[in-house]
């Protein structure tokens, strides 16, 4: 599984933690739940060897409905549940998560309005900048196969486009941003810190993150656990000890959270990662990059 991480330019490092260039497996796979929005750009051209690249959303239980292809540029809101996707052979994408609470400064609207949504970027962004982005990406991607410079140019074009979005929306209020080490602080204390009533704080947190602080904390705990365990997934791992260390009531509680937020039981996740299953590609990303994928990428 190929996944190349590129750090962001300084101008947008406060908004995004960088981008992953990923070659997707040509089989159904599960995208874990994410705490914040994700920008997804489907790459086509000789550089990626897949002019017919396509990603489709699978709809569990709706066997009569065909998979829904994603547009070239999608904005994927944060989720409390997994997404099930399928890619054609050779499909590659650029993935860029948005830092929690910073969606307004990049896209002009709070993350709460995108939560659990998959939106075509043409519905959110001006036509002319998008057309220029696609044109510049086409030039970069139609390079000789395996052109390293083409990959670098395409990623640079992508980050340059995001810098333009930041300049357009920079004056906007980022919304309520709670530092990770404050997440377990009692709500009344947090509200007092921002000079808000408890009700005002809860309303602003929901708008900025798409879910209440209580449910955000639950998902954040599982994300931190997976981040910390990612380096040990190929080695013996005691889920009981992991549960106790992470503050879960017991192993069963941890197992329910992992199933909910990854789509896999702990045993299936371990077995698949150790077998290098392409369908588990998010868990093959390096431990250094893993925190960015699961949303534990700071503020």
C-alpha positions as YAML, in Angstrom:
chain: A
units: angstrom
residues:
- id: 1
  name: UNK
  ca: [0.00, 0.00, 0.00]
- id: 2
  name: UNK
  ca: [1.48, 3.30, -1.10]
- id: 3
  name: UNK
  ca: [0.81, 6.43, 0.93]
- id: 4
  name: UNK
  ca: [3.07, 9.46, 0.61]
- id: 5
  name: UNK
  ca: [2.77, 12.26, 3.14]
- id: 6
  name: UNK
  ca: [3.55, 15.88, 2.25]
- id: 7
  name: UNK
  ca: [3.58, 18.56, 4.97]
- id: 8
  name: UNK
  ca: [1.56, 21.74, 4.35]
- id: 9
  name: UNK
  ca: [3.01, 25.11, 3.36]
- id: 10
  name: UNK
  ca: [3.46, 27.45, 6.36]
- id: 11
  name: UNK
  ca: [0.53, 29.61, 5.21]
- id: 12
  name: UNK
  ca: [-1.99, 26.83, 5.89]
- id: 13
  name: UNK
  ca: [-0.23, 24.71, 8.54]
- id: 14
  name: UNK
  ca: [-2.71, 26.06, 11.12]
- id: 15
  name: UNK
  ca: [-5.60, 24.77, 8.98]
- id: 16
  name: UNK
  ca: [-4.43, 21.41, 7.64]
- id: 17
  name: UNK
  ca: [-1.74, 18.99, 8.87]
- id: 18
  name: UNK
  ca: [-0.64, 18.04, 5.35]
- id: 19
  name: UNK
  ca: [-1.78, 15.69, 2.58]
- id: 20
  name: UNK
  ca: [-1.59, 12.00, 1.75]
- id: 21
  name: UNK
  ca: [-1.13, 10.79, -1.83]
- id: 22
  name: UNK
  ca: [-2.72, 7.32, -1.70]
- id: 23
  name: UNK
  ca: [-3.07, 4.46, -4.20]
- id: 24
  name: UNK
  ca: [-6.38, 2.79, -3.30]
- id: 25
  name: UNK
  ca: [-7.05, -0.96, -3.41]
- id: 26
  name: UNK
  ca: [-9.38, -2.17, -6.23]
- id: 27
  name: UNK
  ca: [-11.76, -3.79, -3.77]
- id: 28
  name: UNK
  ca: [-14.31, -2.67, -1.17]
- id: 29
  name: UNK
  ca: [-12.74, -1.04, 1.85]
- id: 30
  name: UNK
  ca: [-13.80, 0.85, 4.96]
- id: 31
  name: UNK
  ca: [-12.83, 4.42, 5.80]
- id: 32
  name: UNK
  ca: [-12.73, 4.88, 9.60]
- id: 33
  name: UNK
  ca: [-14.84, 7.55, 11.24]
- id: 34
  name: UNK
  ca: [-13.08, 10.91, 11.31]
- id: 35
  name: UNK
  ca: [-13.41, 13.79, 13.75]
- id: 36
  name: UNK
  ca: [-13.04, 16.56, 11.18]
- id: 37
  name: UNK
  ca: [-13.74, 17.17, 7.48]
- id: 38
  name: UNK
  ca: [-11.54, 15.63, 4.80]
- id: 39
  name: UNK
  ca: [-10.83, 17.00, 1.33]
- id: 40
  name: UNK
  ca: [-10.58, 14.25, -1.31]
- id: 41
  name: UNK
  ca: [-9.26, 14.81, -4.85]
- id: 42
  name: UNK
  ca: [-9.36, 11.95, -7.37]
- id: 43
  name: UNK
  ca: [-6.25, 11.92, -9.56]
- id: 44
  name: UNK
  ca: [-6.33, 10.91, -13.22]
- id: 45
  name: UNK
  ca: [-3.76, 10.92, -16.00]
- id: 46
  name: UNK
  ca: [-0.74, 8.96, -17.24]
- id: 47
  name: UNK
  ca: [1.19, 9.78, -14.07]
- id: 48
  name: UNK
  ca: [-1.21, 7.70, -12.01]
- id: 49
  name: UNK
  ca: [-1.89, 5.09, -14.72]
- id: 50
  name: UNK
  ca: [-5.67, 5.29, -14.32]
- id: 51
  name: UNK
  ca: [-7.45, 7.63, -16.73]
- id: 52
  name: UNK
  ca: [-10.73, 5.99, -15.67]
- id: 53
  name: UNK
  ca: [-10.08, 6.35, -11.95]
- id: 54
  name: UNK
  ca: [-13.25, 6.28, -9.87]
- id: 55
  name: UNK
  ca: [-14.31, 5.94, -6.25]
- id: 56
  name: UNK
  ca: [-17.82, 4.83, -5.41]
- id: 57
  name: UNK
  ca: [-19.76, 4.90, -2.16]
- id: 58
  name: UNK
  ca: [-21.26, 1.54, -1.25]
- id: 59
  name: UNK
  ca: [-24.64, 1.63, 0.44]
- id: 60
  name: UNK
  ca: [-24.97, -1.22, 2.95]
- id: 61
  name: UNK
  ca: [-28.33, -2.98, 2.77]
- id: 62
  name: UNK
  ca: [-29.38, -1.21, -0.43]
- id: 63
  name: UNK
  ca: [-28.51, -3.94, -2.94]
- id: 64
  name: UNK
  ca: [-30.85, -2.51, -5.58]
- id: 65
  name: UNK
  ca: [-29.08, 0.87, -5.58]
- id: 66
  name: UNK
  ca: [-25.92, 1.14, -7.68]
- id: 67
  name: UNK
  ca: [-22.79, 2.54, -6.00]
- id: 68
  name: UNK
  ca: [-22.62, 6.33, -6.12]
- id: 69
  name: UNK
  ca: [-19.44, 7.63, -7.82]
- id: 70
  name: UNK
  ca: [-17.71, 10.51, -6.08]
- id: 71
  name: UNK
  ca: [-16.93, 13.70, -8.00]
- id: 72
  name: UNK
  ca: [-13.36, 14.61, -8.82]
- id: 73
  name: UNK
  ca: [-13.16, 16.86, -5.75]
- id: 74
  name: UNK
  ca: [-15.26, 15.99, -2.70]
- id: 75
  name: UNK
  ca: [-15.58, 17.52, 0.74]
- id: 76
  name: UNK
  ca: [-16.20, 14.72, 3.22]
- id: 77
  name: UNK
  ca: [-17.61, 15.89, 6.53]
- id: 78
  name: UNK
  ca: [-16.57, 14.39, 9.83]
- id: 79
  name: UNK
  ca: [-18.44, 11.20, 10.76]
- id: 80
  name: UNK
  ca: [-19.48, 9.14, 13.75]
- id: 81
  name: UNK
  ca: [-19.66, 6.05, 11.55]
- id: 82
  name: UNK
  ca: [-17.53, 4.39, 8.89]
- id: 83
  name: UNK
  ca: [-17.89, 4.85, 5.14]
- id: 84
  name: UNK
  ca: [-17.70, 1.91, 2.75]
- id: 85
  name: UNK
  ca: [-16.08, 2.67, -0.60]
- id: 86
  name: UNK
  ca: [-14.81, 0.93, -3.72]
- id: 87
  name: UNK
  ca: [-12.15, 2.15, -6.16]
- id: 88
  name: UNK
  ca: [-11.29, 1.07, -9.69]
- id: 89
  name: UNK
  ca: [-7.85, -0.40, -10.36]
- id: 90
  name: UNK
  ca: [-5.10, 2.20, -10.20]
- id: 91
  name: UNK
  ca: [-7.16, 4.94, -8.55]
- id: 92
  name: UNK
  ca: [-5.07, 7.41, -6.60]
- id: 93
  name: UNK
  ca: [-6.22, 10.32, -4.46]
- id: 94
  name: UNK
  ca: [-4.98, 13.28, -2.49]
- id: 95
  name: UNK
  ca: [-6.44, 13.37, 1.02]
- id: 96
  name: UNK
  ca: [-6.23, 16.45, 3.21]
- id: 97
  name: UNK
  ca: [-7.88, 16.56, 6.66]
- id: 98
  name: UNK
  ca: [-8.98, 19.90, 8.06]
- id: 99
  name: UNK
  ca: [-7.89, 20.65, 11.59]
- id: 100
  name: UNK
  ca: [-10.76, 20.56, 14.11]
- id: 101
  name: UNK
  ca: [-12.56, 23.86, 14.37]
- id: 102
  name: UNK
  ca: [-10.83, 25.41, 11.34]
- id: 103
  name: UNK
  ca: [-13.28, 24.49, 8.57]
- id: 104
  name: UNK
  ca: [-14.74, 28.01, 8.27]
- id: 105
  name: UNK
  ca: [-11.34, 29.53, 7.51]
- id: 106
  name: UNK
  ca: [-10.79, 27.13, 4.63]
- id: 107
  name: UNK
  ca: [-14.26, 26.49, 3.19]
- id: 108
  name: UNK
  ca: [-16.29, 29.41, 4.53]
- id: 109
  name: UNK
  ca: [-18.69, 27.37, 6.63]
- id: 110
  name: UNK
  ca: [-18.44, 25.51, 9.96]
- id: 111
  name: UNK
  ca: [-17.78, 21.79, 10.15]
- id: 112
  name: UNK
  ca: [-21.20, 21.23, 11.72]
- id: 113
  name: UNK
  ca: [-22.85, 21.97, 8.37]
- id: 114
  name: UNK
  ca: [-20.82, 19.22, 6.69]
- id: 115
  name: UNK
  ca: [-21.06, 16.55, 9.38]
- id: 116
  name: UNK
  ca: [-21.90, 13.10, 7.92]
- id: 117
  name: UNK
  ca: [-22.10, 14.68, 4.44]
- id: 118
  name: UNK
  ca: [-20.31, 13.96, 1.15]
- id: 119
  name: UNK
  ca: [-20.45, 17.16, -0.89]
- id: 120
  name: UNK
  ca: [-19.29, 17.95, -4.43]
- id: 121
  name: UNK
  ca: [-16.83, 20.85, -4.13]
- id: 122
  name: UNK
  ca: [-18.67, 22.62, -6.96]
- id: 123
  name: UNK
  ca: [-21.53, 23.16, -4.51]
- id: 124
  name: UNK
  ca: [-19.27, 25.02, -2.07]
- id: 125
  name: UNK
  ca: [-16.54, 26.76, -4.03]
- id: 126
  name: UNK
  ca: [-16.43, 29.32, -6.89]
- id: 127
  name: UNK
  ca: [-16.33, 27.91, -10.43]
- id: 128
  name: UNK
  ca: [-13.29, 29.80, -11.75]
- id: 129
  name: UNK
  ca: [-10.78, 28.74, -9.05]
- id: 130
  name: UNK
  ca: [-11.97, 25.13, -9.39]
- id: 131
  name: UNK
  ca: [-11.53, 25.23, -13.16]
- id: 132
  name: UNK
  ca: [-7.99, 26.57, -12.73]
- id: 133
  name: UNK
  ca: [-7.23, 23.86, -10.18]
- id: 134
  name: UNK
  ca: [-8.40, 21.09, -12.51]
- id: 135
  name: UNK
  ca: [-6.44, 22.59, -15.42]
- id: 136
  name: UNK
  ca: [-3.20, 22.88, -13.46]
- id: 137
  name: UNK
  ca: [-3.65, 19.39, -12.00]
- id: 138
  name: UNK
  ca: [-4.21, 17.95, -15.49]
- id: 139
  name: UNK
  ca: [-0.94, 19.48, -16.69]
- id: 140
  name: UNK
  ca: [0.95, 18.12, -13.66]
- id: 141
  name: UNK
  ca: [-0.60, 14.65, -13.83]
- id: 142
  name: UNK
  ca: [-0.12, 14.06, -17.56]
- id: 143
  name: UNK
  ca: [3.58, 13.54, -17.10]
- id: 144
  name: UNK
  ca: [5.54, 10.39, -17.99]
- id: 145
  name: UNK
  ca: [4.61, 7.41, -15.83]
- id: 146
  name: UNK
  ca: [6.44, 7.32, -12.48]
- id: 147
  name: UNK
  ca: [7.50, 10.94, -12.81]
- id: 148
  name: UNK
  ca: [8.50, 11.99, -9.31]
- id: 149
  name: UNK
  ca: [8.49, 15.63, -10.37]
- id: 150
  name: UNK
  ca: [4.92, 15.27, -11.61]
- id: 151
  name: UNK
  ca: [3.84, 13.99, -8.20]
- id: 152
  name: UNK
  ca: [5.55, 16.88, -6.47]
- id: 153
  name: UNK
  ca: [4.10, 19.44, -8.85]
- id: 154
  name: UNK
  ca: [0.57, 18.06, -8.46]
- id: 155
  name: UNK
  ca: [0.80, 18.18, -4.66]
- id: 156
  name: UNK
  ca: [2.22, 21.70, -4.84]
- id: 157
  name: UNK
  ca: [-0.67, 22.78, -7.08]
- id: 158
  name: UNK
  ca: [-3.13, 21.27, -4.61]
- id: 159
  name: UNK
  ca: [-1.57, 23.03, -1.63]
- id: 160
  name: UNK
  ca: [-1.42, 26.28, -3.59]
- id: 161
  name: UNK
  ca: [-5.15, 26.02, -4.21]
- id: 162
  name: UNK
  ca: [-5.78, 25.50, -0.48]
- id: 163
  name: UNK
  ca: [-3.63, 28.56, 0.28]
- id: 164
  name: UNK
  ca: [-5.92, 30.55, -2.02]
- id: 165
  name: UNK
  ca: [-8.98, 29.35, -0.13]
- id: 166
  name: UNK
  ca: [-7.35, 30.37, 3.14]
- id: 167
  name: UNK
  ca: [-6.68, 33.88, 1.87]
- id: 168
  name: UNK
  ca: [-10.30, 34.16, 0.78]
- id: 169
  name: UNK
  ca: [-11.79, 33.11, 4.12]
- id: 170
  name: UNK
  ca: [-9.03, 34.03, 6.60]
- id: 171
  name: UNK
  ca: [-10.96, 36.90, 8.31]
- id: 172
  name: UNK
  ca: [-13.76, 34.51, 9.27]
- id: 173
  name: UNK
  ca: [-14.09, 33.34, 12.86]
- id: 174
  name: UNK
  ca: [-12.65, 29.82, 13.11]
- id: 175
  name: UNK
  ca: [-15.30, 28.88, 15.63]
- id: 176
  name: UNK
  ca: [-14.81, 27.33, 19.04]
- id: 177
  name: UNK
  ca: [-11.45, 25.55, 19.14]
- id: 178
  name: UNK
  ca: [-10.72, 23.50, 22.26]
- id: 179
  name: UNK
  ca: [-7.09, 22.33, 22.63]
- id: 180
  name: UNK
  ca: [-6.82, 18.52, 22.83]
- id: 181
  name: UNK
  ca: [-5.45, 18.57, 26.37]
- id: 182
  name: UNK
  ca: [-8.55, 20.49, 27.51]
- id: 183
  name: UNK
  ca: [-11.12, 18.03, 26.12]
- id: 184
  name: UNK
  ca: [-11.64, 16.27, 29.46]
- id: 185
  name: UNK
  ca: [-12.16, 19.54, 31.34]
- id: 186
  name: UNK
  ca: [-15.70, 19.92, 32.79]
- id: 187
  name: UNK
  ca: [-18.01, 21.88, 30.49]
- id: 188
  name: UNK
  ca: [-18.78, 24.63, 33.05]
- id: 189
  name: UNK
  ca: [-15.04, 25.29, 33.41]
- id: 190
  name: UNK
  ca: [-14.59, 25.44, 29.64]
- id: 191
  name: UNK
  ca: [-17.57, 27.74, 29.24]
- id: 192
  name: UNK
  ca: [-16.15, 30.07, 31.90]
- id: 193
  name: UNK
  ca: [-12.78, 30.06, 30.11]
- id: 194
  name: UNK
  ca: [-14.46, 31.43, 26.95]
- id: 195
  name: UNK
  ca: [-16.75, 33.79, 28.85]
- id: 196
  name: UNK
  ca: [-19.84, 31.88, 27.74]
- id: 197
  name: UNK
  ca: [-22.81, 30.26, 29.41]
- id: 198
  name: UNK
  ca: [-22.84, 26.46, 29.32]
- id: 199
  name: UNK
  ca: [-25.62, 26.54, 26.71]
- id: 200
  name: UNK
  ca: [-23.70, 29.01, 24.52]
- id: 201
  name: UNK
  ca: [-20.53, 26.93, 24.77]
- id: 202
  name: UNK
  ca: [-22.31, 23.72, 23.83]
- id: 203
  name: UNK
  ca: [-24.04, 25.38, 20.88]
- id: 204
  name: UNK
  ca: [-20.79, 26.85, 19.52]
- id: 205
  name: UNK
  ca: [-18.89, 23.59, 20.00]
- id: 206
  name: UNK
  ca: [-21.58, 21.70, 18.08]
- id: 207
  name: UNK
  ca: [-21.39, 24.20, 15.21]
- id: 208
  name: UNK
  ca: [-17.59, 24.02, 15.00]
- id: 209
  name: UNK
  ca: [-17.27, 20.23, 15.27]
- id: 210
  name: UNK
  ca: [-20.57, 18.71, 14.18]
- id: 211
  name: UNK
  ca: [-21.22, 16.86, 17.42]
- id: 212
  name: UNK
  ca: [-21.52, 17.55, 21.12]
- id: 213
  name: UNK
  ca: [-18.45, 17.67, 23.32]
- id: 214
  name: UNK
  ca: [-19.61, 14.46, 25.03]
- id: 215
  name: UNK
  ca: [-19.77, 12.41, 21.82]
- id: 216
  name: UNK
  ca: [-16.64, 14.10, 20.49]
- id: 217
  name: UNK
  ca: [-14.77, 12.97, 23.60]
- id: 218
  name: UNK
  ca: [-15.87, 9.35, 23.04]
- id: 219
  name: UNK
  ca: [-14.65, 9.31, 19.46]
- id: 220
  name: UNK
  ca: [-11.48, 11.20, 20.32]
- id: 221
  name: UNK
  ca: [-10.58, 8.60, 22.96]
- id: 222
  name: UNK
  ca: [-10.86, 5.79, 20.40]
- id: 223
  name: UNK
  ca: [-8.85, 7.82, 17.89]
- id: 224
  name: UNK
  ca: [-6.07, 8.37, 20.42]
- id: 225
  name: UNK
  ca: [-6.09, 4.68, 21.27]
- id: 226
  name: UNK
  ca: [-5.74, 3.64, 17.61]
- id: 227
  name: UNK
  ca: [-3.00, 6.20, 17.10]
- id: 228
  name: UNK
  ca: [-1.06, 4.90, 20.09]
- id: 229
  name: UNK
  ca: [-1.64, 1.26, 19.11]
- id: 230
  name: UNK
  ca: [-0.82, 1.72, 15.42]
- id: 231
  name: UNK
  ca: [2.85, 0.94, 15.90]
- id: 232
  name: UNK
  ca: [1.95, -2.28, 17.74]
- id: 233
  name: UNK
  ca: [-0.69, -3.64, 15.35]
- id: 234
  name: UNK
  ca: [1.87, -5.96, 13.78]
- id: 235
  name: UNK
  ca: [3.00, -7.23, 17.18]
- id: 236
  name: UNK
  ca: [1.37, -8.99, 20.14]
- id: 237
  name: UNK
  ca: [-1.18, -6.68, 21.70]
- id: 238
  name: UNK
  ca: [-3.28, -7.07, 24.82]
- id: 239
  name: UNK
  ca: [-6.60, -5.33, 24.24]
- id: 240
  name: UNK
  ca: [-7.47, -5.75, 27.92]
- id: 241
  name: UNK
  ca: [-4.35, -3.83, 28.97]
- id: 242
  name: UNK
  ca: [-4.96, -1.28, 26.20]
- id: 243
  name: UNK
  ca: [-8.53, -0.75, 27.40]
- id: 244
  name: UNK
  ca: [-7.44, -0.17, 30.98]
- id: 245
  name: UNK
  ca: [-4.67, 2.20, 29.95]
- id: 246
  name: UNK
  ca: [-7.05, 4.22, 27.72]
- id: 247
  name: UNK
  ca: [-9.65, 4.63, 30.44]
- id: 248
  name: UNK
  ca: [-12.31, 2.22, 29.16]
- id: 249
  name: UNK
  ca: [-14.53, 0.43, 31.67]
- id: 250
  name: UNK
  ca: [-13.50, -2.94, 30.24]
- id: 251
  name: UNK
  ca: [-12.35, -4.70, 27.06]
- id: 252
  name: UNK
  ca: [-15.95, -5.12, 25.83]
- id: 253
  name: UNK
  ca: [-16.42, -1.34, 25.94]
- id: 254
  name: UNK
  ca: [-13.25, -0.82, 23.93]
- id: 255
  name: UNK
  ca: [-14.31, -3.48, 21.40]
- id: 256
  name: UNK
  ca: [-17.65, -1.76, 20.81]
- id: 257
  name: UNK
  ca: [-15.95, 1.56, 20.14]
- id: 258
  name: UNK
  ca: [-13.39, 0.06, 17.76]
- id: 259
  name: UNK
  ca: [-16.14, -1.71, 15.81]
- id: 260
  name: UNK
  ca: [-18.22, 1.44, 15.63]
- id: 261
  name: UNK
  ca: [-15.43, 3.78, 14.56]
- id: 262
  name: UNK
  ca: [-13.39, 1.45, 12.30]
- id: 263
  name: UNK
  ca: [-15.91, -1.11, 11.04]
- id: 264
  name: UNK
  ca: [-13.79, -3.99, 12.38]
- id: 265
  name: UNK
  ca: [-13.60, -5.97, 15.59]
- id: 266
  name: UNK
  ca: [-10.22, -5.73, 17.34]
- id: 267
  name: UNK
  ca: [-9.41, -9.34, 16.35]
- id: 268
  name: UNK
  ca: [-10.33, -8.77, 12.69]
- id: 269
  name: UNK
  ca: [-8.38, -5.52, 12.63]
- id: 270
  name: UNK
  ca: [-5.26, -7.19, 14.02]
- id: 271
  name: UNK
  ca: [-5.52, -10.16, 11.66]
- id: 272
  name: UNK
  ca: [-6.07, -7.97, 8.60]
- id: 273
  name: UNK
  ca: [-3.23, -5.58, 9.38]
- id: 274
  name: UNK
  ca: [-0.81, -8.42, 10.05]
- id: 275
  name: UNK
  ca: [-1.85, -10.05, 6.75]
- id: 276
  name: UNK
  ca: [-1.27, -6.73, 4.95]
- id: 277
  name: UNK
  ca: [-4.85, -6.69, 3.64]
- id: 278
  name: UNK
  ca: [-5.13, -3.92, 1.01]
- id: 279
  name: UNK
  ca: [-8.67, -3.22, 2.21]
- id: 280
  name: UNK
  ca: [-7.19, -2.06, 5.54]
- id: 281
  name: UNK
  ca: [-4.92, 0.49, 3.90]
- id: 282
  name: UNK
  ca: [-5.70, 3.31, 6.42]
- id: 283
  name: UNK
  ca: [-4.06, 1.16, 9.10]
- id: 284
  name: UNK
  ca: [-0.92, 0.56, 7.01]
- id: 285
  name: UNK
  ca: [-0.04, 4.25, 7.08]
- id: 286
  name: UNK
  ca: [3.11, 4.93, 9.08]
- id: 287
  name: UNK
  ca: [2.73, 5.57, 12.84]
- id: 288
  name: UNK
  ca: [4.08, 9.08, 12.26]
- id: 289
  name: UNK
  ca: [1.26, 9.90, 9.84]
- id: 290
  name: UNK
  ca: [-1.48, 7.83, 11.52]
- id: 291
  name: UNK
  ca: [-2.50, 10.61, 13.97]
- id: 292
  name: UNK
  ca: [-3.37, 12.88, 11.04]
- id: 293
  name: UNK
  ca: [-5.61, 10.27, 9.47]
- id: 294
  name: UNK
  ca: [-7.58, 9.58, 12.66]
- id: 295
  name: UNK
  ca: [-8.01, 13.25, 13.48]
- id: 296
  name: UNK
  ca: [-5.53, 13.50, 16.37]
- id: 297
  name: UNK
  ca: [-3.53, 16.13, 14.54]
- id: 298
  name: UNK
  ca: [-3.68, 19.01, 16.97]
- id: 299
  name: UNK
  ca: [-4.86, 22.56, 16.45]
...
